[in-house]
XYZ file of C-alpha atoms in Angstrom:
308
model
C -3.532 15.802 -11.398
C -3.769 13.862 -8.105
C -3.474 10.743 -6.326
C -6.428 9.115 -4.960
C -6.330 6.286 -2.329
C -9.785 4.257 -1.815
C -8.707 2.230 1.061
C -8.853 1.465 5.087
C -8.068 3.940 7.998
C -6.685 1.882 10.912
C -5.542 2.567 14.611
C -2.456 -0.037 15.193
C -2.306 -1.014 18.303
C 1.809 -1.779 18.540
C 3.387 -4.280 21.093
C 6.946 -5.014 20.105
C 8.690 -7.747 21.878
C 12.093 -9.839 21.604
C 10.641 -12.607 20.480
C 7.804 -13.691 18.542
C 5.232 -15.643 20.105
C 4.209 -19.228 19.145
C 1.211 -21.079 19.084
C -0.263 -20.931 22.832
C 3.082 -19.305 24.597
C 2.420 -16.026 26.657
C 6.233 -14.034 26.006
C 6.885 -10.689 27.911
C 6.548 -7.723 25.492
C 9.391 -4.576 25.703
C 7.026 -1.921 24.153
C 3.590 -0.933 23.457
C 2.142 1.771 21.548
C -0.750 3.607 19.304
C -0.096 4.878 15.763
C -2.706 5.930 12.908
C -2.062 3.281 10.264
C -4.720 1.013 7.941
C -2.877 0.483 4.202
C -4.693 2.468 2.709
C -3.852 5.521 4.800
C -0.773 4.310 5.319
C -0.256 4.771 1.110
C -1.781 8.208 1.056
C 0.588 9.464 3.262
C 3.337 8.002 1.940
C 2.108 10.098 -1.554
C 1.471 13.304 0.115
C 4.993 13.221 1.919
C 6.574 12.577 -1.975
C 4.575 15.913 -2.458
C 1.897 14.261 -4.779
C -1.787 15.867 -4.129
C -3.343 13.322 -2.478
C -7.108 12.356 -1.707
C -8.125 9.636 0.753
C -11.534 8.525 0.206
C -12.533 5.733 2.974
C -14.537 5.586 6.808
C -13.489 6.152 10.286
C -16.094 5.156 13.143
C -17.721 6.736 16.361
C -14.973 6.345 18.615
C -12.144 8.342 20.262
C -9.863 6.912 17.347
C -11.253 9.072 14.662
C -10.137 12.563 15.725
C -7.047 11.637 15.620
C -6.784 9.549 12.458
C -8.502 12.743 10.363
C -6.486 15.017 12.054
C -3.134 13.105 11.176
C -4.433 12.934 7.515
C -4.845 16.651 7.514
C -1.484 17.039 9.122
C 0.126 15.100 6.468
C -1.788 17.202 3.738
C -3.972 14.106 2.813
C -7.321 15.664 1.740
C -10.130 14.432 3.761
C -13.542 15.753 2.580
C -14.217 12.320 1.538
C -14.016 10.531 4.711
C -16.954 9.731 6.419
C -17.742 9.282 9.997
C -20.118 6.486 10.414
C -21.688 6.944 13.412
C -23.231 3.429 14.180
C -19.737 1.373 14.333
C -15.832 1.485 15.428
C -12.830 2.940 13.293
C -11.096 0.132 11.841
C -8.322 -1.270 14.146
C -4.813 -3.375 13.773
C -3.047 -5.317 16.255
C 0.373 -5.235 15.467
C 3.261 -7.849 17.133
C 6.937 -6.592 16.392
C 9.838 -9.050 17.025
C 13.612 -7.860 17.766
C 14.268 -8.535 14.007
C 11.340 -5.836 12.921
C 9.146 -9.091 11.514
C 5.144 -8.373 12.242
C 2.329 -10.891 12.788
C -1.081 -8.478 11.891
C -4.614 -9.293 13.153
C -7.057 -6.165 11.211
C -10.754 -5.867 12.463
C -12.000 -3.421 9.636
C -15.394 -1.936 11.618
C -16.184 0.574 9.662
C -13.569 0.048 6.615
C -16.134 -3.210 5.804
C -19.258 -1.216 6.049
C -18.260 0.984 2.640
C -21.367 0.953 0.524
C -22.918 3.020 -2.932
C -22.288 6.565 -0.700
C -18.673 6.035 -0.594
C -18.285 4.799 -4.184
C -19.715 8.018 -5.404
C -17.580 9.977 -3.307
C -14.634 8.016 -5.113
C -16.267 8.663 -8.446
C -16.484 12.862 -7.973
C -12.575 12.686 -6.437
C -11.536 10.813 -9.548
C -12.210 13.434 -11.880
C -9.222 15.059 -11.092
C -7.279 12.329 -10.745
C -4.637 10.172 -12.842
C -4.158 7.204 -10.710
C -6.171 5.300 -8.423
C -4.339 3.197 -5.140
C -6.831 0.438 -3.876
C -5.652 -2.205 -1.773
C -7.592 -5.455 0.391
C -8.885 -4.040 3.390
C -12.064 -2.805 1.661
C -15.129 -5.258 1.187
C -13.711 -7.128 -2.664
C -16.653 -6.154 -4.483
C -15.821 -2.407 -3.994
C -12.676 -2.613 -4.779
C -13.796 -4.132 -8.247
C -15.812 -1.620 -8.547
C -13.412 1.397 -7.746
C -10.976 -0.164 -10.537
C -14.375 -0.388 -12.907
C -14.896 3.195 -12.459
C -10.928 4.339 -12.808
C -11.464 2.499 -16.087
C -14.204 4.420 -17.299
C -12.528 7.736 -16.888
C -8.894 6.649 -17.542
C -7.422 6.612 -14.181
C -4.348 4.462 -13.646
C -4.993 1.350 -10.928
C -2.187 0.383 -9.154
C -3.569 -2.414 -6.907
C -1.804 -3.695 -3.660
C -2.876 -7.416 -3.220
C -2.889 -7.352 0.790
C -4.089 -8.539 2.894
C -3.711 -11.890 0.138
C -6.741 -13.950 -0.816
C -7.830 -15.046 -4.155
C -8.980 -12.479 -6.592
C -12.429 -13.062 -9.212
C -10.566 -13.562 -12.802
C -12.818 -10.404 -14.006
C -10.501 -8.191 -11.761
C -7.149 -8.522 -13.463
C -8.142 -7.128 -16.749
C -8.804 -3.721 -14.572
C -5.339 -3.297 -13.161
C -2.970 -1.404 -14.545
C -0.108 -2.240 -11.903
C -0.195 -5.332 -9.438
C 2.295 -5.165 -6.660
C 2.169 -8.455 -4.332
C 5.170 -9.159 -2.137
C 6.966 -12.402 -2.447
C 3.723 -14.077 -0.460
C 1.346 -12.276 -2.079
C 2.156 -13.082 -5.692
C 2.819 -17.161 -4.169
C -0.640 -16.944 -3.268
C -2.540 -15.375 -6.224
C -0.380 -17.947 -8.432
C 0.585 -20.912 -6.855
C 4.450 -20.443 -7.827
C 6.784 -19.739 -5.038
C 8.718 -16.655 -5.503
C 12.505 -16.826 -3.516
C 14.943 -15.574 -6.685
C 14.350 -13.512 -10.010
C 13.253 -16.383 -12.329
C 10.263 -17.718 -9.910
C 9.202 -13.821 -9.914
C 9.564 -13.861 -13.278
C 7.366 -16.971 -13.803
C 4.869 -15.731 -11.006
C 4.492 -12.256 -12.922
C 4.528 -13.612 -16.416
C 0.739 -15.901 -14.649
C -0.763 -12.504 -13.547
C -0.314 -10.810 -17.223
C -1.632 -14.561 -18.414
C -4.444 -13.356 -16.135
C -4.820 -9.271 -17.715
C -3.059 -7.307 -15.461
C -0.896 -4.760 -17.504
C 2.325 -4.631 -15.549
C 3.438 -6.367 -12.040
C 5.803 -4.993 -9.813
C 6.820 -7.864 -7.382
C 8.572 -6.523 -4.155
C 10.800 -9.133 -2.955
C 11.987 -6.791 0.136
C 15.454 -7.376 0.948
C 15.977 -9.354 -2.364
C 14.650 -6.090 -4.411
C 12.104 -5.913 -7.011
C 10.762 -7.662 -10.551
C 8.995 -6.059 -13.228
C 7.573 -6.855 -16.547
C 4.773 -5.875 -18.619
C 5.034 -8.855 -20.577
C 7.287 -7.602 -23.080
C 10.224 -6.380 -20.690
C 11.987 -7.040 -18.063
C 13.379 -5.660 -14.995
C 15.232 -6.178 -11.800
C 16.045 -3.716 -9.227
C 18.416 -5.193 -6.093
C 16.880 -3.174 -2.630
C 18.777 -0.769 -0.807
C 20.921 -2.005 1.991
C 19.510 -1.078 5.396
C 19.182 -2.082 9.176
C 15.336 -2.981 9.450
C 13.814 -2.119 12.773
C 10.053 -2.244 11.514
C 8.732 -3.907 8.484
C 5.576 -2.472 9.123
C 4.088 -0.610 6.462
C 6.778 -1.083 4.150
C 4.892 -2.357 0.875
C 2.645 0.959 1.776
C 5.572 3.402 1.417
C 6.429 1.829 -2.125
C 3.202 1.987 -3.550
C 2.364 5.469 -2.072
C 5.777 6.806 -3.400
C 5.039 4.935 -6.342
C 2.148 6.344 -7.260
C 3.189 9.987 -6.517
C 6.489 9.316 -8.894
C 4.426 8.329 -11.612
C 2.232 11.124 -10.927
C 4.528 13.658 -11.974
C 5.521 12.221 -15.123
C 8.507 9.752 -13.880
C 9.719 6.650 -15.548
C 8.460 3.475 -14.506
C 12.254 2.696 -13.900
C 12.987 6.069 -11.798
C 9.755 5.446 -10.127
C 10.230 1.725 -9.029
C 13.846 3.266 -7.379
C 12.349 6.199 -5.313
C 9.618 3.565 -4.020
C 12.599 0.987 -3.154
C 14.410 3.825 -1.160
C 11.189 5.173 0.581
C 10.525 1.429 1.517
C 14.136 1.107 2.698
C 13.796 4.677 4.793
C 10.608 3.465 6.350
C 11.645 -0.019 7.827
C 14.385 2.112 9.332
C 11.632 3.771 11.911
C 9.105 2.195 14.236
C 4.749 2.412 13.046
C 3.196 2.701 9.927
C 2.751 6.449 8.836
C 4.822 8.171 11.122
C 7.609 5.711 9.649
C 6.462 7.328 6.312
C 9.557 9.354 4.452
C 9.060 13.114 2.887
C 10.624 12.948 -0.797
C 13.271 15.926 1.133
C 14.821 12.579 3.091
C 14.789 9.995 0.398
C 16.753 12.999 -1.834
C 18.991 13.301 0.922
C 19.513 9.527 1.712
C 20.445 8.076 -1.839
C 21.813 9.480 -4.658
C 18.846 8.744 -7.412
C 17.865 10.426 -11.123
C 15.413 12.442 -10.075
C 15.305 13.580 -14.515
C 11.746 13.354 -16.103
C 11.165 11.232 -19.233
């Protein structure tokens, strides 16, 4: 069985600077750079580097971007058959602000990530047929995303749904996830309760399964990570690292995620592997370059790598 991502394919543009800029102010940057990102790349190859077979289904544009964001799927052993170049637009692209404490400020312009239509969701339908879980995310147009999770339904595929970027969801949505996982803003946003400690996560999470959603995962980064699916409970503190680069962090959980649970982990085991590939990848500048193979997070932290 496989992992397939539905989801955006982004060049970041990076500038990384000392010190964030506010409202109006001009600052003097230290760094700038290019690096294939979009979250839903980002999570497929954070999968395929877990060694899950992954399949990213999605658009790049006519531009000299797409080359080399197919080409650093391939590299990565993301499957690509299902991208499609659409000739009459721009590859999706993110400018990226780093500060001196690895804190981002994002600005996406999704080109041709908003013009999926029909053609792509039948592409998604024939890669789901081999598939047990589906990872969609917010940089898609809303209404495809719905109906991505409508079809994983149908034919038993697992959603595990990254809220991001946030904005409200339609109510007929959560009764198609399987597994939410908003960051601390994220989950503020889609409830209205403010998550800083364990029992506002708990109160935030216990609104979303008021709402349908199966199980929530709330990733509280440096705090750790809640999750309940209504009947239990768990908390997870995060692994202690120096962050350089939050970039692309949630994306390395819920790729690793989804490739733990792939192969038959525990929800438990899986949620740990996810928290140390997160932890790895804040450790590195970009998005997927910053992405960990499942040979480093072994090598970094001692986890249970035992199957249930």
């Amino acid at each position: 069985m496989s992992v397939v991502v539905f989801g955006s394919i982004n060049i970041d543009l990076v500038a990384k600077t000392s010190v964030m800029p506010k409202d109006g102010q001009t600052v003097i940057g230290d760094e700038f750079f290019t690096n294939p990102g979009g979250k839903g790349a980002n999570q497929a190859v954070a999968s395929a580097r877990m060694g899950a077979p992954t399949e990213m289904v999605g658009r790049v544009g006519n531009d000299i971007f797409a080359d080399e964001l197919l080409e650093n799927l391939k590299t990565n052993s993301v499957g690509i058959d299902n991208i499609f170049i659409d000739k009459n637009t721009s590859s999706g692209t993110a400018i990226i602000i780093v500060d001196a404490s690895g804190q981002n400020r994002i600005v996406v312009i999704p080109a041709a990530n908003g013009r999926i239509d029909e053609s792509d969701i039948d592409r998604l339908e024939s890669a789901l047929k081999s598939a047990s879980i589906l990872l969609l995310q917010l940089e898609l147009p809303i209404e495809a995303v719905i109906e991505a999770a409508e079809i994983a339904k149908r034919k038993n595929v697992k959603v595990i749904f990254d809220p991001a970027p946030a904005q409200a969801l339609p109510e007929r949505f959560y009764p198609l996830i399987d597994i939410i996982t908003p960051n601390q803003t994220e989950a503020e946003l889609l409830t209205g309760i403010a998550v800083t400690n364990e029992q506002q996560a708990s109160e935030s999470a216990e609104e979303l399964i008021k709402r349908g959603v199966s199980e929530v995962i709330i990733k509280m980064g440096s705090e750790g990570v809640f999750r309940t699916d209504g009947k239990e409970k768990l908390y997870l503190p995060a692994f202690k690292v120096k962050a350089i680069d939050t970039v692309a962090a949630g994306d390395a959980f819920n790729g690793c995620l989804a490739a733990m649970l792939n192969e038959g982990a525990s929800i438990r085991q899986a949620i740990e592997w996810a928290q140390a590939a997160a932890a790895l990848s804040v450790t590195r500048q970009g998005a997927q370059q910053s992405m960990p193979t499942r040979q480093e997070v072994e090598s970094t932290f001692k986890l249970n790598s035992e199957r249930k």
